[in-house]
Structure formats: C-alpha cells, structure tokens
Amino acid sequence: MRVRLYWVAFSTIVTKEVRRFTRIWVQTLLPPAITMALYFVIFGNLIGSRIGEMDGYNYMQFIMPGLIMMSVITNSYTNVVSSFFSSKFQRSIEEILVSPVPSWVILSGYVLGGVTRGLMVGFMVTLLALFFTEVTVHNIFVTMTVVVLTAILFAIGGFINALFARKFDDIAIVPTFVLTPLTYLGGVFYSIHLLPEFWQGLSLLNPILYMVNTFRYGILGISDINHWAALGAICLFIAVFFSLALWLLERGRGIRQ
Amino acid sequence: MKALSLQNLEKTYANGHQALKGISLDVEEGDFFALLGPNGAGKSTTLGIVCSLVRKTAGKAHIFGIDIDKDFARAKQMMGVVPQEFNFSVFEKVEDIVLTSAGYQGMTEKEARPRTERLLRDLGLWDKRDQQARMLSGGMKRRLMIARALVHNPKLLILDEPTAGVDIELRRSMWTFMQEINRQGTTIILTTHYLEEAESLCRNIAIIDQGEIIKNTSMKGLLSELNSETFLLDLQGELQEAPELPGFNCRLLDATTLEVEVRKGQNISQVFSALKGQNQEVISLRNKANRLEELFVSLVEKTAASEFKADANPAAKVDRV
C-alpha cells in the first residue's frame, strides 16, 4: 500500500516538474540550445579552425563533449534550484509537506525532474553538434553512466542550494560564482596538459574536470584523468550530497518552522 | 473516537518566543469545531503542528488515534488542510492543482479525475478548470484550496480562515458547502475572525490566547455565559433624550435609535411595554454586536488584564517564573 503511495507521489512530482519546464520552454530549453549553437559556431568553427588539433582531434570535436556536459550540469542544477525555491517562495511546497509523502520521495522526484531537463538539453545539444561535426561514441557505457550520474549530482546540488536560499539572489550566486568558473576551468575548451605544471595540479581539484574528461573519454576515447576513478568519485559525491539533502529536508531546513 | 487529541503541546520558536504553553484539546469525530483567538494567540501554530508545517517543542498529538510521532504519514492521509494564505503555484491550471494534490495522497490521475470534477462543479470552478490559477478571483482561489483539500476525501478538514476576504454572498454559500460535508461525516476544525461564522457553524469551541486555552466548551454553553446583550432599537418617533426604562440601561444614539442593555433574567418585552407607555413604537430591533463576539472580547480582555496585573505585581511575577 505504502509502495503504491510512494510511486504515485513520485511520478506526480516528476510529471509536475516536466510539465513546468516544458510549459516555459522559451526560458528553459531554447536558451541553452542557442548558447551552445553560438559556442559551436564561434569557438568550434571560426576560432577552432585556427587552433588546429588537440589530443589528435580537431578543436570542434574536442570541445563538443565538454559543451554537452556543460549544458547537462547547468540545466540539471538550475531546474531544481529554481523550481524548488519557487515552491518555497509561493508556499506551494506546503502542498507536499502536509501530504503523506516522505522526504526521500520528495527529493528523488525533484532530482529526477532536474535530470530529465539536463538530459533533454544534453540531447538537444548533441543534435546541434551533428550540424557542425561528426559524433562518434567510443564507450557507450561510460558515456551514458557519467552523463546520468553528473545530472543526478548537480540536481541534488540545486536542491541543497534551494533549501538554503532565502531570496532569488541566493539561487543565482552558486551558478554564477561557482558553477560557471569551475565549468570553464574544467577542461571544456582545453586539455589541462596545455597548462603549466602548477595549474595542472590545481585543475585536478576541480570536480567538473573529472566529469568533462570522463564524458570526453566516452565519446572520443581520450581523457586527462582516470575515468573509472572519476566515476567512483561521482558516485561517492552523490551518496554524500543525497544524504545531506535528505537530512536537511527531514530537519525542515528553510521549509518548516 | 477523537478526531484530534492534543496533550500539553508546546512550541518555542528559535527566537525564544513561546507560542504554545502546553495546550490540551480534544475534538470528537464528526464535530464542527471552532478554534478562535486574537492574532498571534497560537491558532496557526497549533494547526501548523497538526499538519506538520511547524515542529512541536513538546507534547503529544493524535489524529484519529494515530500518534503523529509514530506514523505521521498515515495521520496525514486522513487530513485535508485549507491554509490561511494561498499556497499553490499560480501558473498551474486549476484542474492540475487538484489532481497534483491527489497524486501526493497516492491517487492516480484516473482515480482522482471523477472526484476532482465533482468538487470543481460543486464549488463553481469547473468552467475555470483549464485556466491558470493566477486568473482566478480571491474567492475562487479560496474555493480552489477547499477542492484541493477534499480531493482525497479526508476524515478531518482543517480550515484556517477559509473565508477571509470573501464577499458575504460567497461566504454564505461556502458555509452551506462546509455544513454539507460536515453532515456527510467529515470532522471540521475552523479558525476564523468572523465570529458570526463560528457561531452559526460550530458546535464546540476553544478560545486560545497567548498560547493557552482559556475556554473549551460547547458553543451553546459558551453563549449561555453571556450576562447581558445589547440591542439597538429603531423608533418610529423622534426623541430628544433617552427615555426612562426602569431596570434597563439605555442610551440615545440619535433621535430615532436607542441602545438598550438587557441583562440575564430580564425580558426585552418589558422594554417594548415601557416604550409603548411613552407613546413610542419600535420599528425594528437588532443586536449591537454578535453574541459570540461580545463573549470573545470579554474573555480575551480578561486574560490581558490579568497578565497586566501580574506584570505590575512583583510577587505575582516571581510566582509565574
């Protein structure tokens, strides 16, 4: 009986989330597609043709996995942080809180909503990439695993951000001042082997570097890091972040008095 | 069976404010119960604890015998909540809001659709089902929250000021609707600032003030405590000054309106006779204030006065500490 309740509640949350971001597709799905198309045109095509090869691939092929991953990270995170914070702001979160839905179902529902948007945008960007370069997959298992795990991790991150946020400014701080710099410095546009030794070492502290490189390994078969260790680390981070988000939700951080 | 039972419920907020000072309260199954109190008295905190939006500091709460500390999920399945503030996504469609709420209660869309339709029809919202909630008027938004709270057919309905800001005609139609669902067996707990609403709908009542229950009795019993009632009489002829009415306190408000206080044991027909003797006809008669309102004000004022006295008396202050 409980299992049925949890399943129906979970699918209700996911359906509501998907309905939300598809209803406002002009704000949620179109902008990343346009931005990534511009990246492909400007960095891949115009500037990339002068850069030449990187790790044996032309520049367009080299940046394509990183751009897909960047869209997945940004959209998974943004979907959850804005949706959950809006629910808090409009107090519609109370609808769920007064219902018999347990915290882990609420968290899982929002996370899957974010993952769905992240993967949808990632798929759209992949389709866009086909207009500019040939897309091959070196290892389908690694490719799919890392993209899904990364989307899950950042969706949970968005949830934690939303729990702490008190005003709309608070949901923009992390994407602007943390996610964007880490993504740009996470090997999307270059191989860290191009950097001086000190900066290479420093780059290894950037978690996004591992995700981008593991995904690049899945697509092209090249990577700056060990992709199996990276997959393990992502799983560990998911476990830690999920537990933290659940604990905060159970304690009612930012949602219960 | 008790629909709701609270024992020594306490709530102290993070800023140190003690909103509830150990209240105990029972609401019987099938009752239409009023929980009244001035602003900041602790009504919303009490209801917040019952529906899990507020975490209690101490005490126990049972909903239909289920301890909320042991199985809150099952207790919540028996409850529908209509909060004071609008708390739905205004960009969602009316029907989707109700169906989503049903989903949170474990009802699939297929199961919830017929009941959603019936509720939206009963509450006059069926024609608006495809509109975004932001397009609804204030009264419609209130009715939408009632439909949402009832979609899973709860045994206990909590209404936190459900008719605030609703015009009188709509308010009365909502009263009829609430009475009907209460007749069908749903226990209702109502908080309201419209005391006329509580008086005409509720059978039992608790008055909470400064975090304590200061009265918990039947509505009939409470009203019988009223020692006097003040009536306004509209007279046919004009008067220059208040007439002599032996045994009654009266005051002339204007040339044709007389205010008369009728104490317990007195009969208003004596006023009519006395006025007739002075060649005055009474055209109409009305209560100056709602009866419950008079009692409510006197009870709350009494508590405030005793608090004031205690604050002024150092010995009493030590005693309270």
Coordinates of C-alpha atoms in Angstrom, one line a residue:
Chain A
M1 CA 0.0 0.0 0.0
R2 CA 2.8 2.4 1.0
V3 CA 4.8 1.4 -2.0
R4 CA 1.9 2.4 -4.3
L5 CA 1.5 5.7 -2.5
Y6 CA 5.2 6.5 -2.9
W7 CA 5.2 5.5 -6.5
V8 CA 2.2 7.6 -7.4
A9 CA 3.6 10.6 -5.4
F10 CA 7.0 10.3 -7.0
S11 CA 5.6 10.2 -10.5
T12 CA 3.3 13.1 -9.6
I13 CA 6.3 15.2 -8.6
V14 CA 8.2 14.3 -11.8
T15 CA 5.3 14.9 -14.0
K16 CA 4.7 18.3 -12.4
E17 CA 8.4 19.2 -12.9
V18 CA 8.5 18.1 -16.5
R19 CA 5.2 20.0 -17.1
R20 CA 6.8 23.1 -15.6
F21 CA 9.9 23.2 -17.7
T22 CA 8.1 22.3 -20.9
R23 CA 5.4 24.9 -20.3
I24 CA 8.1 27.6 -20.1
W25 CA 10.4 26.1 -22.8
V26 CA 11.3 29.5 -24.1
Q27 CA 13.0 30.1 -20.8
T28 CA 14.3 26.6 -20.1
L29 CA 15.0 24.7 -23.4
L30 CA 15.6 27.3 -26.0
P31 CA 18.3 29.5 -24.4
P32 CA 20.8 26.6 -23.9
A33 CA 20.3 25.5 -27.4
I34 CA 21.0 29.0 -28.8
T35 CA 24.0 29.5 -26.5
M36 CA 25.6 26.1 -27.4
A37 CA 24.9 26.8 -31.2
L38 CA 26.9 30.0 -30.7
Y39 CA 29.7 28.2 -29.0
F40 CA 29.9 25.7 -31.8
V41 CA 29.9 28.5 -34.5
I42 CA 32.3 30.8 -32.7
F43 CA 34.7 28.6 -30.8
G44 CA 34.4 25.4 -32.8
N45 CA 34.1 26.7 -36.3
L46 CA 35.6 30.2 -36.5
I47 CA 38.3 30.2 -33.8
G48 CA 38.7 26.4 -33.7
S49 CA 39.9 26.2 -37.4
R50 CA 42.9 28.4 -36.4
I51 CA 43.7 26.4 -33.2
G52 CA 44.2 23.1 -35.1
E53 CA 44.2 19.7 -33.4
M54 CA 44.0 18.9 -29.7
D55 CA 44.9 15.4 -28.5
G56 CA 44.6 14.2 -32.0
Y57 CA 41.1 15.6 -32.7
N58 CA 40.1 18.8 -34.4
Y59 CA 39.0 21.5 -32.0
M60 CA 35.3 21.2 -32.7
Q61 CA 35.4 17.5 -31.9
F62 CA 37.4 18.2 -28.8
I63 CA 35.1 20.8 -27.2
M64 CA 31.8 19.0 -28.2
P65 CA 31.7 16.6 -25.2
G66 CA 32.6 19.4 -22.8
L67 CA 29.8 21.6 -24.2
I68 CA 27.3 18.8 -23.9
M69 CA 28.4 18.2 -20.3
M70 CA 28.2 21.9 -19.5
S71 CA 24.6 22.1 -20.7
V72 CA 23.7 19.0 -18.6
I73 CA 25.3 20.4 -15.5
T74 CA 23.8 23.9 -15.8
N75 CA 20.3 22.7 -16.6
S76 CA 20.1 19.9 -14.0
Y77 CA 21.2 22.3 -11.4
T78 CA 19.1 25.3 -12.5
N79 CA 15.9 23.3 -12.9
V80 CA 15.9 22.0 -9.3
V81 CA 17.1 25.2 -7.7
S82 CA 14.6 27.5 -9.4
S83 CA 11.7 25.1 -9.2
F84 CA 12.1 24.2 -5.5
F85 CA 12.9 27.7 -4.5
S86 CA 9.8 29.0 -6.4
S87 CA 7.7 26.3 -4.5
K88 CA 9.1 27.7 -1.2
F89 CA 8.6 31.3 -2.3
Q90 CA 5.0 30.7 -3.4
R91 CA 4.5 28.3 -0.4
S92 CA 3.2 25.6 -2.8
I93 CA 5.8 23.3 -1.1
E94 CA 3.3 23.1 1.8
E95 CA 1.1 21.0 -0.5
I96 CA 3.7 18.3 -0.3
L97 CA 4.7 18.9 3.2
V98 CA 1.1 18.4 4.5
S99 CA 0.7 15.2 2.5
P100 CA 2.0 11.7 3.5
V101 CA 4.9 11.9 1.0
P102 CA 8.2 11.1 2.8
S103 CA 11.3 13.3 2.3
W104 CA 13.2 10.8 0.2
V105 CA 10.4 10.6 -2.3
I106 CA 10.2 14.5 -2.5
L107 CA 14.0 14.7 -3.0
S108 CA 14.0 11.9 -5.6
G109 CA 11.1 13.4 -7.5
Y110 CA 12.8 16.9 -7.8
V111 CA 16.1 15.3 -8.7
L112 CA 14.6 13.2 -11.5
G113 CA 12.8 16.3 -12.8
G114 CA 16.2 18.1 -12.9
V115 CA 17.9 15.1 -14.5
T116 CA 15.2 14.9 -17.2
R117 CA 15.8 18.6 -18.1
G118 CA 19.5 18.2 -18.1
L119 CA 19.4 15.1 -20.3
M120 CA 16.9 16.7 -22.7
V121 CA 19.1 19.7 -23.1
G122 CA 22.1 17.5 -23.5
F123 CA 20.4 15.5 -26.2
M124 CA 19.4 18.8 -28.0
V125 CA 23.0 20.0 -27.9
T126 CA 24.1 16.6 -29.2
L127 CA 21.7 17.0 -32.1
L128 CA 23.0 20.5 -32.7
A129 CA 26.6 19.2 -32.7
L130 CA 25.7 16.9 -35.6
F131 CA 25.4 20.1 -37.8
F132 CA 29.0 21.0 -37.1
T133 CA 30.9 17.8 -36.6
E134 CA 30.8 14.0 -36.7
V135 CA 29.7 12.5 -33.4
T136 CA 31.0 9.0 -32.6
V137 CA 30.8 7.1 -29.3
H138 CA 33.9 5.4 -28.1
N139 CA 32.3 3.7 -25.0
I140 CA 28.5 3.9 -24.7
F141 CA 28.5 2.6 -21.1
V142 CA 30.9 5.3 -19.8
T143 CA 29.2 8.0 -21.8
M144 CA 25.7 7.2 -20.5
T145 CA 26.8 6.5 -17.0
V146 CA 28.8 9.7 -16.5
V147 CA 26.1 11.9 -18.0
V148 CA 23.4 10.5 -15.9
L149 CA 25.4 10.5 -12.7
T150 CA 26.6 14.1 -13.3
A151 CA 23.0 15.2 -13.9
I152 CA 21.9 13.5 -10.6
L153 CA 24.8 15.1 -8.7
F154 CA 24.1 18.6 -9.9
A155 CA 20.3 18.2 -9.5
I156 CA 20.9 17.3 -5.8
G157 CA 23.3 20.3 -5.5
G158 CA 20.5 22.6 -6.9
F159 CA 18.1 21.1 -4.2
I160 CA 20.5 21.9 -1.4
N161 CA 21.0 25.4 -2.7
A162 CA 17.2 25.9 -2.9
L163 CA 16.8 24.7 0.7
F164 CA 19.3 27.4 2.0
A165 CA 18.1 30.2 -0.3
R166 CA 16.0 32.9 1.2
K167 CA 15.7 35.2 -1.8
F168 CA 16.0 34.9 -5.6
D169 CA 19.6 36.3 -5.4
D170 CA 20.6 33.3 -3.4
I171 CA 19.8 30.9 -6.2
A172 CA 21.9 32.8 -8.7
I173 CA 25.1 33.0 -6.6
V174 CA 26.2 29.4 -6.9
P175 CA 25.6 29.1 -10.7
T176 CA 27.3 32.4 -11.3
F177 CA 30.2 32.4 -9.0
V178 CA 30.9 28.7 -8.5
L179 CA 29.5 26.6 -11.3
T180 CA 30.4 28.8 -14.3
P181 CA 34.0 29.4 -13.3
L182 CA 34.5 25.7 -12.5
T183 CA 33.0 24.6 -15.8
Y184 CA 35.1 27.0 -17.8
L185 CA 38.2 25.9 -16.0
G186 CA 37.1 22.2 -16.0
G187 CA 38.7 21.4 -19.4
V188 CA 35.7 22.1 -21.6
F189 CA 37.8 24.2 -24.0
Y190 CA 41.3 22.8 -23.4
S191 CA 43.4 19.9 -22.3
I192 CA 45.0 20.5 -18.9
H193 CA 48.3 19.3 -20.4
L194 CA 48.5 22.7 -22.1
L195 CA 48.8 24.3 -18.6
P196 CA 51.9 24.9 -16.6
E197 CA 52.5 22.1 -14.0
F198 CA 51.2 24.2 -11.1
W199 CA 47.9 25.0 -12.8
Q200 CA 47.6 21.4 -13.9
G201 CA 47.8 20.3 -10.3
L202 CA 45.3 22.9 -9.2
S203 CA 42.9 21.9 -12.0
L204 CA 42.8 18.4 -10.5
L205 CA 41.0 19.8 -7.5
N206 CA 38.1 20.9 -9.8
P207 CA 35.4 18.1 -9.7
I208 CA 34.0 19.2 -13.0
L209 CA 37.2 18.4 -14.8
Y210 CA 36.6 14.7 -13.9
M211 CA 33.1 14.7 -15.3
V212 CA 34.0 16.5 -18.5
N213 CA 37.0 14.3 -19.1
T214 CA 35.2 11.1 -18.4
F215 CA 32.5 12.1 -20.8
R216 CA 35.1 13.0 -23.3
Y217 CA 36.6 9.6 -22.8
G218 CA 33.2 8.0 -23.5
I219 CA 32.8 10.0 -26.7
L220 CA 36.4 10.3 -28.1
G221 CA 38.4 7.8 -26.1
I222 CA 40.8 10.4 -24.7
S223 CA 41.0 11.8 -21.2
D224 CA 43.3 13.8 -18.9
I225 CA 42.3 11.6 -15.9
N226 CA 41.4 8.0 -14.9
H227 CA 37.7 7.7 -15.9
W228 CA 37.0 4.8 -13.5
A229 CA 38.3 6.7 -10.5
A230 CA 36.2 9.6 -11.7
L231 CA 33.0 7.5 -11.9
G232 CA 33.7 6.2 -8.4
A233 CA 34.2 9.7 -7.0
I234 CA 31.0 10.9 -8.6
C235 CA 29.1 8.0 -7.0
L236 CA 30.6 8.9 -3.6
F237 CA 29.7 12.6 -4.0
I238 CA 26.1 11.6 -4.9
A239 CA 25.8 9.5 -1.8
V240 CA 27.2 12.3 0.4
F241 CA 25.1 15.0 -1.2
F242 CA 21.9 12.9 -1.2
S243 CA 22.3 12.1 2.5
L244 CA 23.0 15.8 3.3
A245 CA 19.9 17.0 1.3
L246 CA 17.7 14.3 2.9
W247 CA 18.9 15.3 6.4
L248 CA 18.3 19.0 5.7
L249 CA 14.8 18.1 4.4
E250 CA 14.0 16.0 7.4
R251 CA 15.0 18.7 9.7
G252 CA 12.8 21.1 7.7
R253 CA 15.7 23.5 6.8
G254 CA 14.1 26.5 5.3
I255 CA 10.7 24.9 4.9
R256 CA 9.4 24.1 8.4
Q257 CA 9.4 26.3 11.4
Chain B
M1 CA -13.3 8.3 18.6
K2 CA -11.4 11.6 18.9
A3 CA -10.6 13.1 15.5
L4 CA -7.8 15.2 17.1
S5 CA -6.3 15.0 20.6
L6 CA -3.6 17.3 21.8
Q7 CA -1.8 16.9 25.1
N8 CA 0.4 19.5 26.6
L9 CA 1.5 20.8 23.3
E10 CA 4.3 23.3 23.5
K11 CA 6.1 25.4 20.8
T12 CA 9.0 27.7 21.4
Y13 CA 10.4 29.4 18.2
A14 CA 14.1 29.8 17.5
N15 CA 13.8 33.5 18.6
G16 CA 12.7 32.3 22.1
H17 CA 9.0 33.3 21.6
Q18 CA 6.8 30.7 23.4
A19 CA 3.8 30.4 21.1
L20 CA 2.2 27.5 22.8
K21 CA 2.4 26.9 26.6
G22 CA 1.3 23.3 26.9
I23 CA -2.2 23.3 25.4
S24 CA -4.5 20.2 25.6
L25 CA -7.5 19.9 23.4
D26 CA -9.9 17.1 22.1
V27 CA -12.1 17.3 19.0
E28 CA -14.6 14.5 18.6
E29 CA -15.2 12.7 15.3
G30 CA -17.9 14.4 13.3
D31 CA -17.7 17.7 15.2
F32 CA -17.6 21.2 13.6
F33 CA -15.1 22.8 16.0
A34 CA -14.0 26.4 16.2
L35 CA -10.6 27.4 17.3
L36 CA -10.6 31.1 18.0
G37 CA -8.2 33.6 19.3
P38 CA -6.8 37.0 18.6
N39 CA -3.9 37.5 16.2
G40 CA -0.7 35.8 17.4
A41 CA -2.6 33.8 20.0
G42 CA -1.2 30.4 18.7
K43 CA -4.0 29.2 16.5
S44 CA -1.9 28.8 13.3
T45 CA 1.0 27.4 15.3
T46 CA -1.4 24.7 16.7
L47 CA -2.7 23.8 13.3
G48 CA 0.8 24.0 11.8
I49 CA 1.9 21.3 14.2
V50 CA -1.1 19.2 13.4
C51 CA -0.3 19.3 9.7
S52 CA 3.5 19.1 10.1
L53 CA 4.4 22.6 8.9
V54 CA 5.6 23.5 12.4
R55 CA 7.7 21.3 14.6
K56 CA 6.5 21.0 18.2
T57 CA 8.8 21.5 21.1
A58 CA 7.0 19.2 23.4
G59 CA 3.7 17.4 23.9
K60 CA 1.7 14.8 22.0
A61 CA -0.7 14.9 19.1
H62 CA -3.0 12.1 17.9
I63 CA -5.1 12.2 14.8
F64 CA -7.9 9.5 14.9
G65 CA -5.8 7.7 17.5
I66 CA -2.6 7.8 15.5
D67 CA 0.4 9.3 17.2
I68 CA 2.0 11.8 14.8
D69 CA 5.4 11.0 16.3
K70 CA 5.0 7.4 15.3
D71 CA 3.1 7.4 11.9
F72 CA 2.6 10.9 10.7
A73 CA 2.2 9.7 7.1
R74 CA -0.9 7.7 7.9
A75 CA -2.3 10.5 10.1
K76 CA -1.8 13.0 7.2
Q77 CA -3.8 10.7 4.8
M78 CA -6.8 11.4 7.0
M79 CA -6.4 15.2 6.8
G80 CA -7.2 17.9 4.4
V81 CA -5.8 21.4 5.0
V82 CA -7.0 24.8 3.8
P83 CA -4.4 27.3 4.9
Q84 CA -4.8 31.0 5.6
E85 CA -2.6 32.1 2.7
F86 CA -2.8 30.9 -1.0
N87 CA -0.2 28.2 -1.3
F88 CA -0.4 26.8 -4.8
S89 CA 1.6 27.6 -7.9
V90 CA -0.3 30.4 -9.6
F91 CA 1.0 29.3 -13.0
E92 CA -0.6 25.8 -12.8
K93 CA -4.0 25.1 -14.2
V94 CA -6.9 24.8 -11.8
E95 CA -7.6 21.1 -12.5
D96 CA -3.9 20.3 -12.5
I97 CA -3.5 21.8 -9.0
V98 CA -6.3 19.5 -7.6
L99 CA -5.0 16.4 -9.5
T100 CA -1.4 17.0 -8.3
S101 CA -2.6 17.2 -4.7
A102 CA -4.5 13.9 -5.2
G103 CA -1.2 12.4 -6.5
Y104 CA 0.6 13.4 -3.3
Q105 CA -2.1 11.4 -1.5
G106 CA -1.4 8.4 -3.6
M107 CA -4.4 8.7 -6.0
T108 CA -3.6 8.2 -9.7
E109 CA -4.9 10.7 -12.2
K110 CA -7.5 8.2 -13.3
E111 CA -8.8 7.7 -9.8
A112 CA -8.8 11.3 -8.9
R113 CA -10.4 12.7 -12.1
P114 CA -14.1 12.0 -11.2
R115 CA -13.9 13.4 -7.7
T116 CA -11.9 16.4 -9.0
E117 CA -14.7 17.1 -11.5
R118 CA -17.4 16.8 -8.8
L119 CA -15.6 19.1 -6.4
L120 CA -14.9 21.7 -9.0
R121 CA -18.5 21.6 -10.1
D122 CA -19.8 21.8 -6.5
L123 CA -17.5 24.8 -5.8
G124 CA -18.3 26.6 -9.1
L125 CA -14.9 26.2 -10.6
W126 CA -15.5 23.6 -13.4
D127 CA -15.6 26.3 -16.1
K128 CA -12.3 27.6 -14.9
R129 CA -10.5 24.2 -14.9
D130 CA -8.2 25.0 -17.8
Q131 CA -7.3 28.5 -16.6
Q132 CA -4.1 29.3 -14.7
A133 CA -4.8 29.8 -11.0
R134 CA -3.5 33.4 -11.2
M135 CA -6.5 34.3 -13.4
L136 CA -9.0 33.4 -10.5
S137 CA -10.5 35.9 -8.2
G138 CA -9.7 35.8 -4.5
G139 CA -12.9 33.9 -3.7
M140 CA -12.3 31.4 -6.4
K141 CA -8.7 30.8 -5.1
R142 CA -10.2 30.1 -1.7
R143 CA -12.6 27.6 -3.2
L144 CA -9.8 26.0 -5.2
M145 CA -7.9 25.4 -1.9
I146 CA -11.1 23.7 -0.5
A147 CA -11.4 21.5 -3.5
R148 CA -7.7 20.6 -3.3
A149 CA -8.0 19.7 0.4
L150 CA -11.1 17.5 -0.2
V151 CA -9.9 15.6 -3.2
H152 CA -8.7 12.5 -1.2
N153 CA -11.9 12.5 0.9
P154 CA -10.3 13.3 4.2
K155 CA -11.9 12.4 7.6
L156 CA -10.6 15.6 9.1
L157 CA -10.7 19.0 7.4
I158 CA -8.7 21.9 8.8
L159 CA -9.9 25.3 7.7
D160 CA -7.6 28.2 8.6
E161 CA -9.7 31.3 7.9
P162 CA -11.2 29.9 4.8
T163 CA -13.5 32.9 4.1
A164 CA -11.0 35.7 4.7
G165 CA -11.6 38.4 2.1
V166 CA -14.6 36.7 0.6
D167 CA -17.8 38.7 0.0
I168 CA -20.8 37.9 2.1
E169 CA -22.8 36.1 -0.6
L170 CA -20.0 33.8 -1.4
R171 CA -19.2 33.3 2.3
R172 CA -22.7 32.1 2.9
S173 CA -22.5 29.7 0.0
M174 CA -19.2 28.4 1.4
W175 CA -20.9 27.9 4.8
T176 CA -23.6 25.8 3.2
F177 CA -21.0 23.7 1.5
M178 CA -19.0 23.2 4.7
Q179 CA -22.1 22.3 6.6
E180 CA -23.0 19.7 3.9
I181 CA -19.6 18.0 4.1
N182 CA -19.8 18.0 7.9
R183 CA -23.2 16.4 7.6
Q184 CA -21.6 13.7 5.4
G185 CA -19.3 12.8 8.3
T186 CA -16.2 15.0 7.8
T187 CA -14.9 16.5 11.1
I188 CA -14.1 20.2 10.6
I189 CA -11.8 22.4 12.6
L190 CA -12.3 26.0 11.8
T191 CA -10.3 29.1 12.7
T192 CA -11.9 32.4 11.7
H193 CA -12.0 36.1 12.6
Y194 CA -15.7 36.2 11.6
L195 CA -17.3 35.2 14.9
E196 CA -20.7 35.1 13.3
E197 CA -19.3 32.3 11.1
A198 CA -18.1 30.3 14.1
E199 CA -21.4 30.9 15.9
S200 CA -23.6 29.7 13.1
L201 CA -21.4 26.7 12.0
C202 CA -19.7 25.3 15.0
R203 CA -21.0 23.1 17.8
N204 CA -17.9 23.2 20.1
I205 CA -15.3 25.9 20.6
A206 CA -11.9 26.5 22.1
I207 CA -10.5 30.0 22.6
I208 CA -6.8 30.3 22.7
D209 CA -4.9 33.4 23.9
Q210 CA -1.2 34.0 24.5
G211 CA -0.5 30.3 23.9
E212 CA -3.0 29.0 26.4
I213 CA -6.6 27.6 26.0
I214 CA -8.7 30.0 28.0
K215 CA -12.1 28.4 27.1
N216 CA -13.0 25.0 25.8
T217 CA -16.7 24.2 25.8
S218 CA -19.8 23.8 23.6
M219 CA -21.0 26.8 21.6
K220 CA -24.4 26.6 23.4
G221 CA -22.7 26.5 26.8
L222 CA -20.4 29.4 26.0
L223 CA -23.3 31.6 24.7
S224 CA -25.3 30.9 27.9
E225 CA -22.5 32.5 29.8
L226 CA -23.3 35.8 28.3
N227 CA -24.6 38.0 31.1
S228 CA -26.1 40.7 29.0
E229 CA -26.9 41.6 25.4
T230 CA -27.0 45.0 23.9
F231 CA -29.8 45.7 21.4
L232 CA -30.3 48.7 19.0
L233 CA -33.9 49.7 18.6
D234 CA -35.1 51.8 15.7
L235 CA -38.0 54.0 16.9
Q236 CA -40.9 55.5 14.9
G237 CA -40.9 58.8 16.6
E238 CA -38.1 61.1 17.4
L239 CA -36.7 61.6 20.9
Q240 CA -34.8 64.5 22.5
E241 CA -33.3 62.4 25.3
A242 CA -33.1 58.8 26.4
P243 CA -36.4 57.6 27.9
E244 CA -36.8 56.2 31.5
L245 CA -36.8 52.4 31.2
P246 CA -36.9 51.1 34.8
G247 CA -34.3 48.3 35.3
F248 CA -32.6 48.8 32.0
N249 CA -29.5 50.8 31.0
C250 CA -30.2 52.8 27.8
R251 CA -28.6 55.4 25.7
L252 CA -29.9 57.5 22.8
L253 CA -27.6 57.2 19.9
D254 CA -29.5 59.6 17.6
A255 CA -33.1 60.9 17.6
T256 CA -34.6 57.5 16.5
T257 CA -32.0 55.0 17.7
L258 CA -32.0 53.7 21.2
E259 CA -29.3 51.4 22.7
V260 CA -30.6 49.1 25.4
E261 CA -28.7 46.6 27.6
V262 CA -30.8 43.5 28.6
R263 CA -29.2 41.5 31.4
K264 CA -29.7 37.8 32.1
G265 CA -33.2 37.3 33.6
Q266 CA -34.6 40.4 32.0
N267 CA -37.2 40.3 29.2
I268 CA -37.0 42.6 26.2
S269 CA -40.8 42.8 26.0
Q270 CA -40.6 44.9 29.2
V271 CA -38.7 47.5 27.1
F272 CA -41.4 47.4 24.4
S273 CA -44.1 47.9 27.0
A274 CA -42.3 50.7 28.7
L275 CA -41.7 52.5 25.4
K276 CA -45.4 51.9 24.3
G277 CA -46.4 53.6 27.6
Q278 CA -44.4 56.6 26.4
N279 CA -46.1 56.5 23.0
Q280 CA -43.1 55.1 21.2
E281 CA -43.3 52.3 18.6
V282 CA -40.3 50.1 17.9
I283 CA -39.9 49.6 14.1
S284 CA -37.1 47.2 14.2
L285 CA -34.5 45.6 16.6
R286 CA -31.0 44.2 16.1
N287 CA -28.1 43.0 18.2
K288 CA -25.4 45.7 18.6
A289 CA -22.7 43.0 18.3
N290 CA -22.6 39.3 17.6
R291 CA -23.2 37.4 20.8
L292 CA -20.0 35.4 20.4
E293 CA -18.1 38.5 19.7
E294 CA -19.2 40.1 23.0
L295 CA -18.1 37.0 24.9
F296 CA -14.9 36.6 22.9
V297 CA -13.9 40.2 23.6
S298 CA -14.7 40.0 27.3
L299 CA -12.7 36.7 27.7
V300 CA -9.6 38.0 25.8
E301 CA -9.7 41.3 27.7
K302 CA -9.9 39.4 31.0
T303 CA -6.8 37.5 30.1
A304 CA -5.0 40.6 29.0
A305 CA -6.0 42.4 32.3
S306 CA -4.8 39.5 34.5
E307 CA -1.5 39.5 32.6
F308 CA -1.2 43.2 33.1
K309 CA -1.9 42.8 36.8
A310 CA 0.6 40.1 37.2
D311 CA 3.2 42.1 35.4
A312 CA 2.6 45.0 37.7
N313 CA 2.8 42.9 40.8
P314 CA 6.4 41.7 41.5
A315 CA 5.2 38.9 43.8
A316 CA 3.0 37.6 41.1
K317 CA 5.9 37.8 38.7
V318 CA 8.1 35.6 40.9
D319 CA 5.2 33.2 41.2
R320 CA 4.9 32.9 37.5
V321 CA 8.6 32.4 36.9

